[in-house]
Coordinates of C-alpha atoms in Angstrom, one line a residue:
M12 CA -0.3 0.8 -0.3
D13 CA 2.6 2.5 1.4
V14 CA 0.6 5.3 2.9
K15 CA 2.8 7.2 4.9
I16 CA 0.3 6.9 8.6
K17 CA 0.3 10.4 10.7
K18 CA -1.1 11.7 13.6
V19 CA -4.7 12.7 12.9
D20 CA -5.7 15.1 16.0
L21 CA -8.7 13.1 16.7
G22 CA -8.0 14.5 20.8
L23 CA -7.5 11.4 21.0
P24 CA -5.2 10.6 24.3
E25 CA -2.0 9.2 22.7
K26 CA -1.6 6.0 25.1
V27 CA -4.3 3.0 24.2
L28 CA -6.4 2.1 28.0
F29 CA -8.7 -0.8 27.4
C30 CA -10.7 -1.9 30.0
K31 CA -10.7 -4.0 33.2
K32 CA -14.6 -5.5 33.2
C33 CA -16.0 -5.0 30.0
V34 CA -13.5 -4.7 26.1
I35 CA -14.0 -0.9 25.1
S36 CA -11.2 1.4 25.1
N37 CA -10.6 5.2 25.9
Q38 CA -10.6 5.6 21.9
R39 CA -14.2 6.0 22.0
P40 CA -15.1 9.4 21.2
S41 CA -18.4 11.6 22.8
S42 CA -17.9 10.2 25.6
T43 CA -16.1 10.9 29.9
I44 CA -14.3 8.0 29.8
E45 CA -12.7 7.8 32.3
F46 CA -9.8 5.0 33.8
K47 CA -10.4 6.0 37.3
N48 CA -12.0 6.5 40.2
R49 CA -13.5 10.4 40.7
P50 CA -16.2 12.6 42.3
G51 CA -20.1 12.2 41.4
D52 CA -22.8 10.3 43.1
V53 CA -22.5 7.2 41.0
K54 CA -18.4 7.2 41.1
K55 CA -19.0 7.5 45.2
T56 CA -22.3 4.2 44.9
I57 CA -19.7 2.6 43.1
N58 CA -16.9 1.7 45.3
F59 CA -13.8 -0.4 42.1
G60 CA -11.2 0.4 44.3
T61 CA -9.0 0.1 40.7
D62 CA -8.8 2.6 38.2
Q63 CA -8.6 1.7 34.1
V64 CA -13.0 0.8 34.8
C65 CA -15.4 2.3 32.0
D66 CA -17.9 4.6 32.8
A67 CA -20.9 3.2 31.6
C68 CA -19.7 -0.2 33.1
R69 CA -19.6 1.6 36.8
F70 CA -23.0 2.9 35.5
A71 CA -24.0 -0.9 35.2
E72 CA -23.5 -2.1 38.6
Y73 CA -25.0 1.0 40.0
K74 CA -28.4 0.2 38.0
N75 CA -27.3 -3.8 39.0
T76 CA -27.3 -2.8 42.3
K77 CA -29.0 0.0 43.0
I78 CA -32.0 1.6 42.2
D79 CA -34.5 0.9 43.5
W80 CA -36.8 0.8 40.1
M81 CA -39.9 -0.2 41.2
A82 CA -39.8 3.8 42.5
R83 CA -38.3 3.9 39.4
E84 CA -41.8 2.5 37.5
N85 CA -44.7 4.3 39.7
E86 CA -42.6 8.1 38.4
L87 CA -42.3 6.7 35.3
K88 CA -46.9 6.0 35.7
K89 CA -47.1 9.4 37.6
L90 CA -44.9 10.6 34.4
C91 CA -47.2 9.3 31.9
D92 CA -51.0 10.0 34.1
K93 CA -49.4 13.9 33.4
F94 CA -49.4 14.0 30.3
R95 CA -51.7 11.1 28.8
R96 CA -54.9 12.2 26.7
N97 CA -59.0 11.4 26.3
D98 CA -59.4 13.3 23.7
G99 CA -58.2 10.2 21.1
Y100 CA -55.4 12.9 20.2
W101 CA -51.2 11.4 20.1
D102 CA -50.1 12.9 23.8
C103 CA -46.2 11.5 23.3
I104 CA -43.7 11.1 20.0
V105 CA -41.3 8.2 20.1
P106 CA -38.5 8.5 17.1
S107 CA -38.4 4.6 16.0
S108 CA -36.8 3.2 13.5
G109 CA -38.3 0.5 13.0
G110 CA -36.0 -1.7 15.1
K111 CA -35.8 -3.7 17.8
D112 CA -35.9 -0.6 21.0
S113 CA -37.5 2.1 19.8
A114 CA -40.3 -0.1 18.8
F115 CA -39.6 -1.9 22.9
T116 CA -40.8 1.6 23.5
A117 CA -43.7 2.3 21.8
H118 CA -45.0 -0.7 22.4
K119 CA -44.5 -0.5 26.0
L120 CA -46.0 3.4 26.3
K121 CA -48.6 1.5 23.6
Y122 CA -50.0 -1.2 26.0
K123 CA -48.4 -1.0 29.2
Y124 CA -49.2 2.5 30.0
G125 CA -51.6 2.9 27.9
M126 CA -49.8 6.2 26.0
N127 CA -51.1 7.4 22.4
P128 CA -47.2 6.7 20.9
L129 CA -47.3 8.7 16.9
T130 CA -43.9 7.6 16.3
V131 CA -41.6 9.7 13.9
T132 CA -38.8 7.7 11.4
W133 CA -36.3 9.7 9.7
A134 CA -35.3 7.9 7.0
P135 CA -33.2 5.4 6.5
H136 CA -29.9 6.5 3.3
E137 CA -31.2 3.6 1.9
Y138 CA -33.2 1.0 3.2
T139 CA -31.4 -2.8 3.9
D140 CA -34.5 -5.3 2.9
I141 CA -35.2 -6.3 6.3
G142 CA -35.2 -2.9 7.3
R143 CA -37.7 -2.3 5.3
R144 CA -40.1 -5.0 6.3
N145 CA -39.9 -3.9 11.0
L146 CA -40.5 -0.6 9.7
Q147 CA -43.9 -2.1 8.3
S148 CA -44.4 -5.3 11.3
F149 CA -44.0 -1.9 13.7
I150 CA -46.5 -0.3 11.8
N151 CA -48.7 -3.4 11.4
S152 CA -48.7 -3.6 15.4
G153 CA -51.1 -1.1 15.7
F154 CA -48.4 2.8 15.4
D155 CA -49.5 5.8 13.5
N156 CA -45.8 6.4 12.1
I157 CA -44.5 9.2 10.2
L158 CA -41.4 8.7 7.6
V159 CA -39.9 12.1 7.3
T160 CA -37.9 11.2 3.8
P161 CA -34.9 14.2 3.1
N162 CA -34.1 15.3 -1.2
G163 CA -32.1 12.3 -1.5
K164 CA -29.6 14.3 -3.9
V165 CA -28.7 16.3 -1.2
H166 CA -28.5 13.7 1.6
K167 CA -26.3 12.1 -0.7
Y168 CA -23.8 15.4 -1.3
L169 CA -24.4 16.2 2.2
T170 CA -23.5 12.6 3.5
K171 CA -20.4 12.1 1.1
L172 CA -18.9 15.1 1.9
A173 CA -19.3 14.3 5.4
F174 CA -16.6 10.5 4.3
L175 CA -14.3 12.7 2.1
N176 CA -14.2 15.7 4.7
L177 CA -14.5 14.2 7.9
C178 CA -14.5 9.8 6.7
H179 CA -17.6 9.6 9.1
P180 CA -20.8 8.9 6.1
F181 CA -23.3 9.1 8.6
Q182 CA -23.6 12.9 9.8
P183 CA -26.3 13.9 7.9
F184 CA -28.1 10.7 9.0
I185 CA -27.6 11.3 12.5
L186 CA -27.8 15.5 13.2
G187 CA -31.9 14.3 11.0
Q188 CA -32.9 11.8 13.1
R189 CA -31.5 14.4 16.3
F190 CA -33.9 16.6 15.8
I191 CA -37.6 15.0 14.1
G192 CA -38.9 14.3 17.3
P193 CA -39.4 18.0 18.4
K194 CA -39.6 19.5 15.1
V195 CA -42.9 17.5 14.5
A196 CA -43.6 17.8 18.6
I197 CA -43.4 21.4 17.7
E198 CA -46.1 20.6 14.4
K199 CA -48.2 18.0 16.3
N200 CA -48.1 20.1 19.3
I201 CA -47.5 17.0 21.1
P202 CA -45.2 18.2 24.5
L203 CA -43.7 14.4 25.5
I204 CA -40.8 12.6 23.6
F205 CA -39.9 9.5 24.6
Y206 CA -36.2 7.6 23.3
G207 CA -35.6 4.7 24.7
E208 CA -31.9 3.7 26.1
N209 CA -30.1 7.3 27.3
Q210 CA -26.9 7.2 25.3
A211 CA -24.3 6.9 28.8
E212 CA -25.4 3.7 28.6
Y213 CA -22.1 2.9 26.6
G214 CA -20.2 6.6 28.5
N215 CA -21.2 9.3 27.6
D216 CA -21.6 11.5 30.8
I217 CA -22.9 9.4 33.5
K218 CA -24.1 12.8 34.5
E219 CA -27.1 12.3 32.5
N220 CA -28.5 8.9 33.8
E221 CA -28.7 10.7 36.8
D222 CA -32.1 12.5 34.9
P223 CA -34.5 10.9 33.2
R224 CA -34.9 13.5 30.6
M225 CA -32.8 15.1 27.9
S226 CA -31.0 19.3 27.9
M227 CA -32.6 21.1 25.5
N228 CA -29.4 22.5 24.5
F229 CA -28.8 19.1 22.5
F230 CA -31.8 20.3 20.0
F231 CA -30.0 23.6 20.3
S232 CA -27.5 25.5 17.6
E233 CA -25.8 28.9 15.8
R234 CA -27.6 30.4 13.5
D235 CA -24.7 32.5 12.1
Y236 CA -24.7 29.6 8.9
D237 CA -21.1 30.9 8.7
K238 CA -20.6 28.8 11.8
I239 CA -22.9 25.8 11.2
F240 CA -20.8 22.9 10.0
L241 CA -22.1 19.8 7.8
G242 CA -19.5 17.8 6.2
G243 CA -17.6 19.9 6.4
V244 CA -18.0 22.6 4.8
S245 CA -19.6 25.6 6.7
A246 CA -23.3 26.7 5.2
S247 CA -22.7 30.0 3.9
E248 CA -20.6 27.9 1.5
L249 CA -22.2 25.1 0.8
I250 CA -25.5 28.2 0.2
M251 CA -22.7 30.6 -2.7
K252 CA -20.3 27.3 -3.9
H253 CA -22.1 23.5 -3.9
G254 CA -25.5 25.6 -5.2
L255 CA -28.1 24.5 -1.9
T256 CA -30.4 26.1 -0.7
K257 CA -31.8 27.5 3.5
N258 CA -34.8 25.1 2.8
D259 CA -31.8 21.9 1.4
I260 CA -29.5 22.9 5.4
E261 CA -32.7 23.7 7.8
M262 CA -33.3 19.8 7.4
Y263 CA -30.8 19.1 9.5
L264 CA -30.6 22.0 12.4
P265 CA -32.8 21.7 15.4
P266 CA -35.7 24.2 15.3
A267 CA -35.9 27.4 17.0
K268 CA -35.1 27.7 20.4
D269 CA -37.7 29.6 21.2
E270 CA -40.5 27.1 19.3
I271 CA -39.2 24.9 21.9
L272 CA -39.7 26.4 24.5
S273 CA -43.2 28.4 23.4
K274 CA -44.3 24.7 22.5
K275 CA -42.9 23.6 26.1
V276 CA -40.9 20.2 24.8
S277 CA -39.7 18.2 26.8
V278 CA -37.6 14.7 26.1
Y279 CA -37.2 11.9 28.2
Y280 CA -35.8 8.6 28.1
L281 CA -37.9 5.5 28.9
G282 CA -34.4 3.4 30.2
Y283 CA -34.5 6.0 33.9
Y284 CA -38.2 4.0 34.5
I285 CA -36.9 0.5 33.1
K286 CA -33.6 -1.3 33.7
W287 CA -32.6 -0.7 29.9
D288 CA -31.5 -4.4 28.2
P289 CA -30.5 -3.7 24.6
Q290 CA -31.1 -8.0 24.1
E291 CA -33.9 -8.0 26.5
C292 CA -35.4 -5.2 24.2
F293 CA -35.3 -7.5 21.5
Y294 CA -37.1 -10.9 22.3
Y295 CA -39.8 -8.5 22.9
A296 CA -40.1 -6.6 20.1
A297 CA -39.4 -10.0 18.5
Q298 CA -43.3 -11.7 20.0
N299 CA -45.0 -8.0 20.0
T300 CA -43.9 -6.2 17.0
G301 CA -42.8 -8.8 14.4
F302 CA -39.4 -7.8 14.8
Q303 CA -37.0 -9.9 13.0
T304 CA -33.0 -10.3 12.8
N305 CA -31.2 -11.4 9.3
T306 CA -30.4 -14.0 8.3
E307 CA -26.8 -13.5 8.4
R308 CA -24.5 -11.6 11.3
T309 CA -23.8 -9.0 10.4
E310 CA -20.6 -8.3 8.7
G311 CA -17.9 -6.5 11.8
T312 CA -19.4 -8.4 14.6
Y313 CA -21.3 -11.0 15.3
S314 CA -24.8 -9.8 15.7
K315 CA -27.8 -10.4 14.0
Y316 CA -30.4 -7.7 14.8
S317 CA -28.2 -4.5 15.8
S318 CA -28.5 -1.2 13.4
I319 CA -29.5 -3.6 10.9
D320 CA -32.0 -1.2 8.4
D321 CA -28.9 1.0 6.8
K322 CA -26.7 -0.1 4.7
I323 CA -24.2 2.7 5.0
D324 CA -24.4 2.1 8.9
Y325 CA -22.0 -0.9 8.0
I326 CA -19.3 1.1 6.5
H327 CA -19.9 4.2 9.4
Y328 CA -18.5 1.0 12.3
F329 CA -16.4 0.6 9.5
T330 CA -14.9 4.2 10.4
T331 CA -15.1 4.2 13.6
L332 CA -12.6 1.3 13.8
I333 CA -9.8 3.4 11.3
K334 CA -10.7 6.6 14.0
F335 CA -10.5 5.3 17.1
G336 CA -9.9 1.6 16.8
I337 CA -12.6 0.4 18.1
G338 CA -15.5 -1.8 15.7
R339 CA -18.2 -3.1 15.7
A340 CA -18.4 -5.9 17.0
T341 CA -16.2 -4.4 20.2
Y342 CA -19.5 -2.7 20.8
D343 CA -21.9 -5.1 21.0
A344 CA -19.6 -7.6 23.2
A345 CA -19.2 -4.5 25.6
Q346 CA -22.5 -3.8 26.0
E347 CA -23.4 -7.1 26.2
I348 CA -21.0 -8.5 29.3
R349 CA -21.9 -5.1 31.3
N350 CA -25.2 -7.2 31.1
G351 CA -24.7 -10.5 31.9
K352 CA -24.7 -11.7 28.1
I353 CA -21.3 -12.5 27.6
S354 CA -18.4 -12.4 30.1
R355 CA -15.5 -10.7 29.8
E356 CA -12.9 -13.3 27.9
E357 CA -16.3 -14.5 25.2
G358 CA -16.1 -10.7 24.4
V359 CA -12.3 -10.4 24.2
A360 CA -12.1 -13.9 21.4
L361 CA -15.4 -11.9 19.1
V362 CA -13.5 -8.7 19.5
K363 CA -10.5 -10.4 17.7
K364 CA -12.7 -12.5 15.2
Y365 CA -14.5 -10.1 13.9
D366 CA -14.2 -6.4 14.7
T367 CA -11.5 -5.4 12.3
E368 CA -13.1 -7.4 9.6
F369 CA -14.7 -5.2 6.4
P370 CA -18.2 -5.0 5.6
K371 CA -18.5 -6.3 1.7
K372 CA -22.0 -6.9 1.1
F373 CA -22.9 -3.1 0.7
F374 CA -19.1 -2.2 0.2
Q375 CA -20.7 -1.3 -3.7
D376 CA -23.7 0.2 -3.0
C377 CA -22.4 3.0 -0.8
L378 CA -19.2 3.9 -3.3
R379 CA -22.8 4.0 -5.8
Y380 CA -24.3 6.0 -3.3
M381 CA -21.5 9.0 -2.3
D382 CA -21.0 9.1 -5.9
I383 CA -17.4 8.1 -4.8
T384 CA -14.9 5.6 -6.3
E385 CA -12.9 2.6 -4.7
E386 CA -10.0 4.4 -5.3
Q387 CA -10.9 7.9 -3.4
F388 CA -12.5 5.3 -0.9
W389 CA -8.7 4.1 0.8
D390 CA -7.4 7.0 0.1
T391 CA -10.1 8.5 2.3
V392 CA -9.8 5.7 5.0
N393 CA -6.6 6.1 4.7
K394 CA -5.7 9.9 5.8
F395 CA -8.0 9.3 8.9
R396 CA -5.4 6.2 10.4
S397 CA -3.5 7.5 13.2
Q398 CA 0.0 6.7 13.8
H399 CA -0.4 5.8 18.0
L400 CA -3.3 2.9 16.9
W401 CA -2.5 1.8 13.2
E402 CA 0.5 -0.1 11.2
E403 CA 1.4 -0.8 7.6
V404 CA 2.8 -4.5 8.5
D405 CA 3.7 -6.2 5.3
G406 CA 1.4 -4.3 2.9
K407 CA -2.0 -4.7 5.5
F408 CA -3.0 -2.3 8.1
I409 CA -2.6 -3.2 11.4
L410 CA -3.7 -2.5 15.0
K411 CA -0.9 -2.0 17.1
Q412 CA -3.0 -3.2 20.2
Q413 CA -6.4 -5.2 20.6
V414 CA -8.3 -5.2 24.1
S415 CA -6.8 -9.2 25.4
N416 CA -7.7 -10.7 28.7
N417 CA -4.4 -9.4 30.0
I418 CA -5.5 -6.1 29.1

């Protein structure tokens, strides 16, 4: 390959450390993972004695030993009583792809707690067959659904820019998915939004787990087009040099702050009130909403049911491997270790076997979607390999450090 690996400044620690409880490393982005004890209510409650245990594992232990889940469920019932309507109109919104987690959330709220959710879906880049079937099965299990599909030409272009400039082809999807719930809530005058799990379950700021609500600051942004960036390009430049319009860009921006405040929109996590377990969500969704797994495991991991509705998702997880040394199997195994489904030894073996596997199945579809060549793909990917994570050996890129049973 003869590619010189450079230092890529992604704000990552130079020294790679792995959690002693699961298989995640301190390279995980968007997190407050600190492999040491530090102040905080959860940290004081759970004392592992030694460092090098990630926040997500600390919180998993806290969930298993310190939370009164019956009391939490009673809080949920009171919340539902406060917002439940008796006129037949929707009383909450559940952003949903038809996947196991959002299907669990919507079905529980409707059929156990008597709510009447309106589900909203931000369309994938390109549906997989199983993803389309699962969404339809979910709707057919008793739900109203609004499917929001952005301008296909614009979405493809922003995805291409995000990949070439950031090695992050999922960025446009993530932005649209994040903001579609509050936008529909404002439009339909529905002040309550429910998500499933809080991302702090997986290592984001552990303090987020102490509040059932998502901070509404999460949905605000600058309205200065010189300071808004999509795909690594400012909104002003997208309009002036790339031929996009304000309407094209608006689909990817949050609602205005005054709109959210005037409508008194609140966002809650069901996982605050009900002990969250993705595999149990799968069992529940399969039984109650017709959710089906893939017929084969997902490339890059051993699972058949996680994030299977979008073809670009497969490449997205490969780019996280490139930038952070963390692939799809690592995310899945870490989660299942914390939930007691597998041992750390099993997780280590699964990560070593599958984490660096390249997702071939939809690769050509993704190249066509982004309108790039295979050479452009590999040139971009290789630019984002950081020298503290990767080395080239006999023409192949190898991770310098992988998780092991010896840490």
